[in-house]
Amino acid sequence: MKLKKFFAGVLAAAMMLTVGATAAFATAPEYTTTPDNVDLGIMKNYKVEKGTAPKEDFTFSVTYVPVKSKPYTTAYTGYDGTYTQPVASKTATASFKNDMDAKAENYQESLGIKISDFSLPKGPGKYCFEIKENVPTNKTPGVTYDETIRYLVITVANNDALDGGCVYFAQLYDDTYAPANSIMGKATGTKVTGDNAFTNTYTANNVVISKDIKGSLSDLAAKFTFKVKLTYANGKNATQYVGAKVTEYDGVTEGVKGLVWAIDGTTEHEISLGRNQSITLTNLPEGVTVTVEETDGGEYTVTKSDDTTGTLENSTITATISKVNDALVDGKIGFINTKEGTPDMGVVLDNAPYIAMLAIVAIGGVVLMLNKRRRDEE
């Protein structure tokens, strides 16, 4: 009997300890009140994956969604507005200037949305707002825009004093958000953290222009002149591009490395390349056309290398920056100049005709000699 009481006491103590530990270590409620006059921290990320991004102003529309809301009063029509977020290429100093030496980093800035922007009525209610990026019709070359939808849900509740004051709770959801059937119910949908609300990316390509000389009669020390022109993609214009930077140059022309070449479809950049020399251009977004013309190789047969990503016509190679499997790859434009021929080796005889001529001469000589002898005998 005493043993049973002992085990009962141990069981009761264990149950109490379990309940107490559960209460002590339970996760704190995920809902915390949000002051109505502070930034909610809904962020835009501008990720530069490759190259240097141009200055870009992203705008976002915020629209009240009545069908996903449980308003305190039906008179509330909500807030419909636009937030403008100035963003530019990420530089070492995080300035708003285009910097061709920028590192491929994230640039992040808040949309600046606050609860006080919405002038919510006093009294318990849930208010849903759709936030989405205004994607321009003429997109900036190289930029991938974030076309996802986010839902900001703001819950208004009475304060603890029940004196007519309110407290607010804010939560960001993805596009699967669905409200509960009642204000006390639990909504469904995937929650999104503010710092990952929206992300745009920028990426560009590199192109290497190279030269090779082949052939038994070629001048291996020769230098050839090229004209390079960069043309913007269809439907775009020159102002949408930062420009292409010459990052590597192994050639004759002075002062080329480090230059930024305009992508304007008209400017021709002249360079000189010899055997096994090349030039590398960076920051070329998808759709840019690179046209390279060799101007002084008339004595040579001009062909393109096997890995060239463009077409050759009349000593001009034209290549358009494109994607392979949805990813940009470095382009290559390779010129090969070849000169072959038959070297001068002296007189080369075809024996048969000459032997016949010598035979005729010999026969003629014999005939003359026989005639002379016959005349002498007479």
Coordinates of N, CA, C and O in Angstrom, one line a residue, residues 72-224:
Y72 N -13.6 46.7 -39.1 CA -14.4 47.1 -37.9 C -15.6 47.8 -38.4 O -16.7 47.7 -37.8
T73 N -15.5 48.5 -39.5 CA -16.6 49.3 -40.1 C -16.6 49.1 -41.6 O -15.6 49.2 -42.2
T74 N -17.8 48.9 -42.1 CA -17.9 48.8 -43.6 C -17.6 50.1 -44.3 O -17.5 50.1 -45.5
A75 N -17.5 51.2 -43.6 CA -17.3 52.5 -44.2 C -15.8 52.6 -44.6 O -15.5 53.5 -45.4
Y76 N -15.0 51.7 -44.1 CA -13.5 51.9 -44.4 C -13.2 51.4 -45.8 O -13.6 50.3 -46.2
T77 N -12.6 52.3 -46.6 CA -12.3 52.0 -48.0 C -10.8 51.6 -48.2 O -10.4 51.1 -49.2
G78 N -10.0 51.9 -47.2 CA -8.6 51.4 -47.3 C -7.7 52.4 -47.9 O -8.1 53.5 -48.3
Y79 N -6.4 52.1 -48.0 CA -5.4 52.9 -48.6 C -5.0 52.3 -49.9 O -4.6 51.2 -50.0
D80 N -5.0 53.1 -51.0 CA -4.5 52.8 -52.3 C -3.4 53.8 -52.7 O -3.8 54.9 -53.0
G81 N -2.2 53.4 -52.7 CA -1.1 54.3 -53.0 C 0.1 53.7 -53.6 O 0.1 52.5 -53.8
T82 N 1.1 54.5 -53.9 CA 2.3 54.0 -54.5 C 3.5 54.5 -53.7 O 3.6 55.6 -53.3
Y83 N 4.4 53.5 -53.4 CA 5.7 53.8 -52.7 C 6.8 53.8 -53.7 O 6.9 52.9 -54.5
T84 N 7.6 54.8 -53.7 CA 8.8 54.9 -54.6 C 10.0 54.6 -53.8 O 10.2 55.3 -52.8
Q85 N 10.8 53.7 -54.3 CA 12.1 53.4 -53.6 C 13.2 53.6 -54.5 O 13.5 52.8 -55.5
P86 N 14.0 54.7 -54.3 CA 15.2 54.9 -55.2 C 16.3 53.9 -54.9 O 16.7 53.7 -53.7
V87 N 16.8 53.2 -55.9 CA 17.8 52.2 -55.7 C 18.8 52.4 -56.9 O 18.4 52.6 -58.0
A88 N 20.1 52.2 -56.7 CA 21.0 52.2 -57.7 C 22.0 51.1 -57.6 O 21.9 50.3 -56.7
S89 N 23.0 51.1 -58.4 CA 24.0 50.0 -58.4 C 24.7 50.0 -57.0 O 25.0 51.1 -56.5
K90 N 25.0 48.8 -56.5 CA 25.8 48.7 -55.3 C 27.2 49.1 -55.5 O 27.9 48.5 -56.4
T91 N 27.7 50.0 -54.7 CA 29.1 50.4 -54.8 C 29.8 50.2 -53.5 O 29.1 49.9 -52.5
A92 N 31.1 50.3 -53.5 CA 31.8 50.1 -52.2 C 31.4 51.1 -51.2 O 31.5 50.9 -50.0
T93 N 31.0 52.3 -51.6 CA 30.5 53.3 -50.6 C 29.0 53.4 -50.5 O 28.5 54.3 -49.8
A94 N 28.3 52.5 -51.1 CA 26.8 52.4 -51.1 C 26.2 53.7 -51.5 O 25.2 54.2 -51.0
S95 N 26.9 54.4 -52.5 CA 26.3 55.6 -53.0 C 25.4 55.3 -54.1 O 25.2 54.2 -54.5
F96 N 24.7 56.4 -54.6 CA 23.8 56.3 -55.7 C 24.4 56.6 -57.1 O 23.7 57.0 -58.0
K97 N 25.7 56.4 -57.2 CA 26.4 56.6 -58.4 C 26.7 55.3 -59.1 O 27.0 54.3 -58.5
N98 N 26.7 55.4 -60.5 CA 27.1 54.2 -61.2 C 28.6 54.1 -61.1 O 29.4 55.0 -61.3
D99 N 29.1 52.9 -60.7 CA 30.5 52.7 -60.5 C 30.9 51.4 -61.2 O 30.4 50.3 -60.8
M100 N 31.7 51.5 -62.2 CA 32.0 50.3 -63.0 C 32.9 49.3 -62.2 O 33.1 48.2 -62.6
D101 N 33.4 49.7 -61.0 CA 34.2 48.8 -60.2 C 33.4 48.3 -59.0 O 33.9 47.7 -58.1
A102 N 32.1 48.3 -59.1 CA 31.2 47.9 -58.1 C 31.3 46.4 -57.9 O 31.6 45.6 -58.8
K103 N 31.2 45.9 -56.7 CA 31.2 44.5 -56.4 C 29.8 43.9 -56.5 O 28.8 44.6 -56.4
A104 N 29.8 42.6 -56.8 CA 28.5 42.0 -56.9 C 27.9 41.7 -55.5 O 28.0 40.7 -55.0
E105 N 27.2 42.7 -55.0 CA 26.6 42.6 -53.7 C 25.1 43.0 -53.7 O 24.6 43.4 -54.7
N106 N 24.5 42.8 -52.6 CA 23.1 43.2 -52.5 C 23.0 44.6 -52.1 O 23.7 45.1 -51.3
Y107 N 22.0 45.3 -52.7 CA 21.6 46.6 -52.2 C 20.2 46.5 -51.6 O 19.3 46.0 -52.3
Q108 N 20.0 46.9 -50.4 CA 18.7 46.7 -49.7 C 18.2 48.1 -49.2 O 19.0 48.9 -48.7
E109 N 16.9 48.3 -49.4 CA 16.3 49.5 -48.8 C 14.8 49.2 -48.5 O 14.2 48.4 -49.2
S110 N 14.3 49.8 -47.5 CA 13.0 49.6 -47.0 C 12.0 50.4 -47.9 O 12.3 51.5 -48.4
L111 N 10.8 49.8 -48.1 CA 9.7 50.5 -48.8 C 9.2 51.7 -47.9 O 8.5 52.6 -48.4
G112 N 9.5 51.7 -46.6 CA 9.1 52.7 -45.7 C 7.6 52.7 -45.3 O 7.0 53.7 -44.9
I113 N 7.0 51.5 -45.4 CA 5.5 51.4 -45.1 C 5.3 51.4 -43.6 O 6.0 50.7 -42.8
K114 N 4.4 52.3 -43.1 CA 4.0 52.3 -41.7 C 2.5 52.1 -41.5 O 1.8 52.4 -42.5
I115 N 2.1 51.6 -40.4 CA 0.7 51.4 -40.1 C -0.1 52.7 -40.2 O -1.2 52.8 -40.7
S116 N 0.5 53.8 -39.8 CA -0.2 55.1 -39.8 C -0.5 55.5 -41.2 O -1.3 56.5 -41.4
D117 N 0.1 54.9 -42.2 CA -0.2 55.3 -43.6 C -1.6 55.0 -43.9 O -2.2 55.6 -44.9
F118 N -2.3 54.1 -43.2 CA -3.5 53.5 -43.7 C -4.8 54.2 -43.0 O -5.9 53.9 -43.3
S119 N -4.5 54.9 -41.9 CA -5.7 55.6 -41.2 C -6.8 54.6 -40.9 O -7.9 54.8 -41.2
L120 N -6.4 53.6 -40.2 CA -7.3 52.5 -39.8 C -8.3 53.0 -38.8 O -8.0 53.8 -37.9
P121 N -9.6 52.5 -38.8 CA -10.6 52.9 -37.8 C -10.3 52.3 -36.5 O -9.6 51.3 -36.4
K122 N -10.7 52.9 -35.4 CA -10.6 52.4 -34.1 C -11.6 51.3 -33.8 O -12.8 51.4 -34.2
G123 N -11.1 50.2 -33.3 CA -12.0 49.0 -33.1 C -11.4 47.8 -33.7 O -10.6 47.8 -34.7
P124 N -11.7 46.6 -33.2 CA -11.1 45.3 -33.6 C -11.5 45.1 -35.1 O -12.6 45.2 -35.5
G125 N -10.5 44.7 -35.8 CA -10.7 44.3 -37.2 C -9.4 43.9 -37.9 O -8.3 44.0 -37.3
K126 N -9.5 43.2 -39.0 CA -8.3 42.8 -39.8 C -8.4 43.4 -41.2 O -9.4 43.3 -41.8
Y127 N -7.2 43.9 -41.6 CA -7.2 44.6 -42.9 C -6.1 44.1 -43.7 O -4.9 44.0 -43.2
C128 N -6.4 43.7 -44.9 CA -5.4 43.1 -45.8 C -5.1 44.1 -47.0 O -6.0 44.7 -47.6
F129 N -3.8 44.2 -47.2 CA -3.3 45.1 -48.3 C -2.4 44.3 -49.2 O -1.5 43.6 -48.8
E130 N -2.7 44.4 -50.5 CA -1.8 43.8 -51.5 C -0.6 44.7 -51.9 O -0.8 45.9 -52.2
I131 N 0.6 44.2 -51.8 CA 1.8 44.9 -52.2 C 2.4 44.2 -53.4 O 2.7 43.0 -53.3
K132 N 2.7 45.0 -54.4 CA 3.4 44.4 -55.5 C 4.2 45.5 -56.2 O 3.9 46.7 -56.2
E133 N 5.3 45.0 -56.9 CA 6.1 45.9 -57.6 C 5.5 46.3 -58.9 O 4.9 45.5 -59.6
N134 N 5.6 47.6 -59.3 CA 5.1 48.0 -60.5 C 6.2 47.8 -61.6 O 7.2 48.5 -61.8
V135 N 6.0 46.7 -62.3 CA 7.0 46.3 -63.3 C 6.9 47.1 -64.6 O 5.8 47.2 -65.1
P136 N 7.9 47.8 -65.0 CA 7.8 48.7 -66.2 C 7.5 47.9 -67.5 O 8.0 46.8 -67.6
T137 N 6.9 48.6 -68.4 CA 6.7 47.9 -69.7 C 8.0 47.7 -70.4 O 8.2 46.7 -71.0
N138 N 8.8 48.8 -70.4 CA 10.1 48.7 -71.0 C 11.2 48.4 -69.9 O 11.7 49.3 -69.3
K139 N 11.4 47.2 -69.7 CA 12.3 46.8 -68.6 C 13.7 47.2 -68.9 O 14.2 47.2 -70.0
T140 N 14.4 47.5 -67.8 CA 15.8 47.8 -67.9 C 16.6 46.6 -68.3 O 16.4 45.5 -67.7
P141 N 17.5 46.7 -69.3 CA 18.2 45.5 -69.8 C 19.1 44.9 -68.6 O 19.8 45.6 -67.9
G142 N 19.0 43.6 -68.5 CA 19.8 42.9 -67.5 C 19.1 42.7 -66.1 O 19.5 42.0 -65.3
V143 N 17.9 43.4 -65.9 CA 17.2 43.4 -64.7 C 16.1 42.4 -64.7 O 15.3 42.4 -65.6
T144 N 16.0 41.5 -63.7 CA 14.9 40.6 -63.6 C 14.1 41.1 -62.4 O 14.5 41.3 -61.3
Y145 N 12.8 41.4 -62.7 CA 11.9 42.1 -61.8 C 11.2 41.0 -60.9 O 10.9 39.9 -61.4
D146 N 10.8 41.4 -59.7 CA 10.1 40.6 -58.8 C 8.6 40.8 -59.1 O 8.1 41.8 -58.7
E147 N 7.9 39.8 -59.6 CA 6.5 39.9 -60.0 C 5.6 39.2 -59.0 O 4.5 38.9 -59.3
T148 N 6.1 38.9 -57.8 CA 5.3 38.2 -56.8 C 4.4 39.2 -56.1 O 4.6 40.4 -56.2
I149 N 3.4 38.6 -55.4 CA 2.5 39.4 -54.7 C 2.7 39.1 -53.2 O 2.8 38.0 -52.8
R150 N 2.7 40.2 -52.4 CA 2.7 40.0 -50.9 C 1.5 40.6 -50.3 O 0.9 41.6 -50.9
Y151 N 1.0 40.0 -49.2 CA -0.2 40.5 -48.5 C 0.2 41.0 -47.1 O 0.8 40.2 -46.4
L152 N 0.0 42.2 -46.8 CA 0.2 42.8 -45.5 C -1.1 42.7 -44.7 O -2.1 43.4 -45.2
V153 N -1.1 42.0 -43.6 CA -2.3 41.9 -42.8 C -2.1 42.6 -41.5 O -1.2 42.3 -40.8
I154 N -2.9 43.7 -41.3 CA -2.8 44.4 -40.0 C -4.1 44.1 -39.2 O -5.2 44.3 -39.6
T155 N -3.8 43.7 -38.0 CA -4.9 43.4 -37.0 C -5.0 44.6 -36.0 O -4.0 45.0 -35.4
V156 N -6.2 45.1 -35.8 CA -6.4 46.1 -34.9 C -7.2 45.5 -33.7 O -8.2 44.8 -33.8
A157 N -6.7 45.8 -32.5 CA -7.3 45.3 -31.3 C -7.4 46.4 -30.2 O -6.7 47.4 -30.3
N158 N -8.3 46.2 -29.2 CA -8.4 47.1 -28.1 C -7.2 47.0 -27.2 O -6.6 45.9 -27.1
N159 N -6.8 48.1 -26.7 CA -5.7 48.0 -25.7 C -6.1 47.5 -24.4 O -7.3 47.2 -24.1
D160 N -5.2 47.2 -23.5 CA -5.5 46.5 -22.3 C -6.4 47.4 -21.4 O -7.2 46.9 -20.6
A161 N -6.3 48.7 -21.5 CA -7.1 49.6 -20.7 C -8.5 49.7 -21.1 O -9.4 50.2 -20.4
L162 N -8.8 49.2 -22.3 CA -10.1 49.3 -22.9 C -10.7 50.7 -22.7 O -11.9 50.9 -22.4
D163 N -9.9 51.6 -23.1 CA -10.3 53.0 -23.0 C -10.5 53.7 -24.4 O -10.5 54.9 -24.5
G164 N -10.7 52.8 -25.3 CA -10.9 53.3 -26.7 C -9.6 53.4 -27.5 O -9.7 53.6 -28.8
G165 N -8.5 53.1 -26.9 CA -7.3 53.1 -27.6 C -7.1 51.7 -28.3 O -7.7 50.7 -28.0
C166 N -6.1 51.7 -29.2 CA -5.9 50.4 -30.0 C -4.5 50.0 -30.0 O -3.6 50.9 -29.8
V167 N -4.2 48.7 -30.2 CA -2.9 48.2 -30.5 C -3.0 47.5 -31.9 O -4.0 47.1 -32.3
Y168 N -1.8 47.4 -32.5 CA -1.7 46.8 -33.8 C -0.8 45.7 -33.9 O 0.3 45.6 -33.2
F169 N -1.1 44.7 -34.8 CA -0.3 43.6 -35.1 C -0.1 43.5 -36.7 O -1.1 43.7 -37.4
A170 N 1.1 43.3 -37.1 CA 1.3 43.3 -38.6 C 2.0 42.0 -39.0 O 2.9 41.5 -38.3
Q171 N 1.6 41.4 -40.1 CA 2.2 40.2 -40.6 C 2.2 40.2 -42.1 O 1.2 40.6 -42.8
L172 N 3.3 39.8 -42.7 CA 3.4 39.7 -44.2 C 3.3 38.3 -44.6 O 3.9 37.4 -44.1
Y173 N 2.4 38.1 -45.7 CA 2.2 36.7 -46.3 C 2.5 36.7 -47.7 O 2.6 37.8 -48.4
D174 N 2.7 35.5 -48.3 CA 2.9 35.4 -49.7 C 1.5 35.3 -50.4 O 0.5 35.6 -49.7
D175 N 1.4 35.0 -51.7 CA 0.2 35.1 -52.4 C -0.8 33.9 -52.1 O -1.9 33.9 -52.7
T176 N -0.4 33.0 -51.1 CA -1.4 32.0 -50.7 C -2.2 32.4 -49.6 O -3.0 31.6 -49.1
Y177 N -2.1 33.6 -49.1 CA -2.8 34.0 -47.9 C -4.3 34.0 -48.1 O -4.9 34.4 -49.2
A178 N -5.0 33.4 -47.1 CA -6.5 33.4 -47.1 C -6.9 33.7 -45.7 O -6.4 33.1 -44.7
P179 N -7.9 34.6 -45.5 CA -8.3 35.0 -44.2 C -9.1 33.9 -43.5 O -9.7 33.0 -44.2
A180 N -9.2 34.0 -42.2 CA -10.1 33.1 -41.4 C -11.5 33.5 -41.6 O -11.8 34.6 -42.1
N181 N -12.4 32.6 -41.3 CA -13.8 32.9 -41.4 C -14.3 33.9 -40.5 O -15.3 34.6 -40.7
S182 N -13.6 34.1 -39.4 CA -14.0 35.1 -38.4 C -12.8 35.8 -37.9 O -11.6 35.4 -38.1
I183 N -13.0 36.9 -37.2 CA -11.9 37.7 -36.7 C -11.0 36.9 -35.7 O -9.9 37.2 -35.5
M184 N -11.7 35.9 -35.0 CA -11.0 35.1 -34.0 C -10.3 33.9 -34.6 O -9.5 33.2 -34.0
G185 N -10.5 33.6 -35.9 CA -10.0 32.5 -36.5 C -8.5 32.6 -36.9 O -8.0 33.7 -36.9
K186 N -8.0 31.5 -37.4 CA -6.6 31.6 -37.8 C -6.5 31.6 -39.4 O -7.0 30.7 -40.0
A187 N -5.7 32.5 -39.9 CA -5.6 32.6 -41.3 C -4.6 31.5 -41.8 O -3.9 30.9 -41.1
T188 N -4.7 31.3 -43.1 CA -3.8 30.4 -43.8 C -2.9 31.1 -44.8 O -3.2 32.2 -45.3
G189 N -1.7 30.5 -45.1 CA -0.8 31.1 -46.0 C 0.6 31.1 -45.4 O 0.8 30.9 -44.2
T190 N 1.6 31.2 -46.3 CA 3.0 31.2 -45.9 C 3.5 32.6 -45.5 O 3.3 33.6 -46.2
K191 N 4.0 32.7 -44.3 CA 4.5 34.0 -43.8 C 5.8 34.3 -44.4 O 6.6 33.4 -44.7
V192 N 6.0 35.6 -44.6 CA 7.3 36.1 -45.3 C 7.9 37.1 -44.4 O 7.3 38.0 -43.8
T193 N 9.2 37.0 -44.3 CA 10.0 38.0 -43.5 C 10.1 39.3 -44.3 O 10.3 39.2 -45.5
G194 N 10.2 40.4 -43.6 CA 10.2 41.6 -44.3 C 11.5 41.8 -45.1 O 11.4 42.4 -46.2
D195 N 12.6 41.3 -44.7 CA 13.9 41.5 -45.4 C 13.9 40.7 -46.7 O 14.8 40.9 -47.5
N196 N 13.0 39.7 -46.8 CA 13.0 38.9 -48.1 C 11.7 39.2 -48.9 O 11.3 38.3 -49.6
A197 N 11.1 40.3 -48.7 CA 9.8 40.6 -49.3 C 10.0 40.6 -50.8 O 9.2 40.0 -51.5
F198 N 10.9 41.4 -51.4 CA 11.1 41.5 -52.8 C 12.5 41.5 -53.2 O 13.4 42.1 -52.5
T199 N 12.9 40.8 -54.3 CA 14.3 40.8 -54.8 C 14.3 40.9 -56.3 O 13.7 40.2 -57.0
N200 N 15.1 41.9 -56.7 CA 15.4 42.1 -58.2 C 16.8 41.7 -58.4 O 17.7 42.0 -57.5
T201 N 17.2 41.2 -59.5 CA 18.5 40.8 -59.8 C 19.0 41.5 -61.1 O 18.2 41.8 -62.0
Y202 N 20.3 41.7 -61.2 CA 20.9 42.2 -62.4 C 22.1 41.3 -62.8 O 22.9 40.9 -61.9
T203 N 22.2 41.0 -64.1 CA 23.3 40.2 -64.5 C 23.6 40.6 -65.9 O 22.8 41.0 -66.7
A204 N 24.9 40.5 -66.3 CA 25.4 40.8 -67.6 C 26.4 39.8 -68.0 O 26.9 39.0 -67.2
N205 N 26.9 39.9 -69.3 CA 27.8 39.0 -69.8 C 29.2 39.6 -70.1 O 29.3 40.8 -70.2
N206 N 30.1 38.7 -70.4 CA 31.5 39.1 -70.9 C 31.7 38.6 -72.3 O 31.1 37.5 -72.7
V207 N 32.4 39.3 -73.1 CA 32.8 38.9 -74.4 C 34.3 39.0 -74.6 O 34.8 40.1 -74.3
V208 N 34.9 38.0 -75.1 CA 36.4 38.0 -75.4 C 36.5 38.0 -77.0 O 36.0 37.1 -77.7
I209 N 37.2 39.0 -77.5 CA 37.6 39.1 -78.9 C 39.0 38.8 -79.1 O 39.9 39.4 -78.4
S210 N 39.3 37.8 -79.9 CA 40.7 37.3 -80.0 C 41.2 37.2 -81.4 O 40.4 37.2 -82.4
K211 N 42.5 37.1 -81.6 CA 43.1 37.0 -82.9 C 44.1 35.9 -83.0 O 44.9 35.6 -82.0
D212 N 44.1 35.2 -84.1 CA 45.1 34.1 -84.4 C 45.6 34.3 -85.9 O 44.8 34.7 -86.7
I213 N 46.8 33.9 -86.1 CA 47.4 33.9 -87.5 C 47.9 32.5 -87.8 O 48.7 32.0 -87.0
K214 N 47.6 32.0 -89.0 CA 48.0 30.7 -89.4 C 48.5 30.8 -90.9 O 48.2 31.8 -91.6
G215 N 49.1 29.7 -91.3 CA 49.5 29.6 -92.7 C 51.0 29.7 -92.9 O 51.7 30.5 -92.2
S216 N 51.6 29.0 -93.9 CA 53.0 28.9 -94.1 C 53.6 30.3 -94.7 O 54.8 30.5 -94.5
L217 N 52.7 31.1 -95.3 CA 53.2 32.4 -95.8 C 52.7 33.6 -95.1 O 52.8 34.7 -95.5
S218 N 52.2 33.4 -93.9 CA 51.7 34.5 -93.0 C 52.8 35.2 -92.3 O 53.8 34.6 -92.0
D219 N 52.6 36.4 -92.1 CA 53.4 37.3 -91.2 C 53.0 37.1 -89.8 O 52.0 37.7 -89.4
L220 N 53.6 36.3 -89.0 CA 53.2 36.0 -87.7 C 53.3 37.2 -86.7 O 52.8 37.2 -85.6
A221 N 54.1 38.2 -87.1 CA 54.2 39.4 -86.3 C 53.3 40.5 -86.7 O 53.4 41.6 -86.2
A222 N 52.4 40.3 -87.7 CA 51.5 41.3 -88.2 C 50.5 41.7 -87.1 O 50.1 40.9 -86.3
K223 N 50.1 43.0 -87.2 CA 49.0 43.5 -86.3 C 47.9 43.9 -87.2 O 48.1 44.5 -88.3
F224 N 46.7 43.6 -86.8 CA 45.5 43.9 -87.6 C 44.6 44.9 -86.8 O 44.4 44.8 -85.6

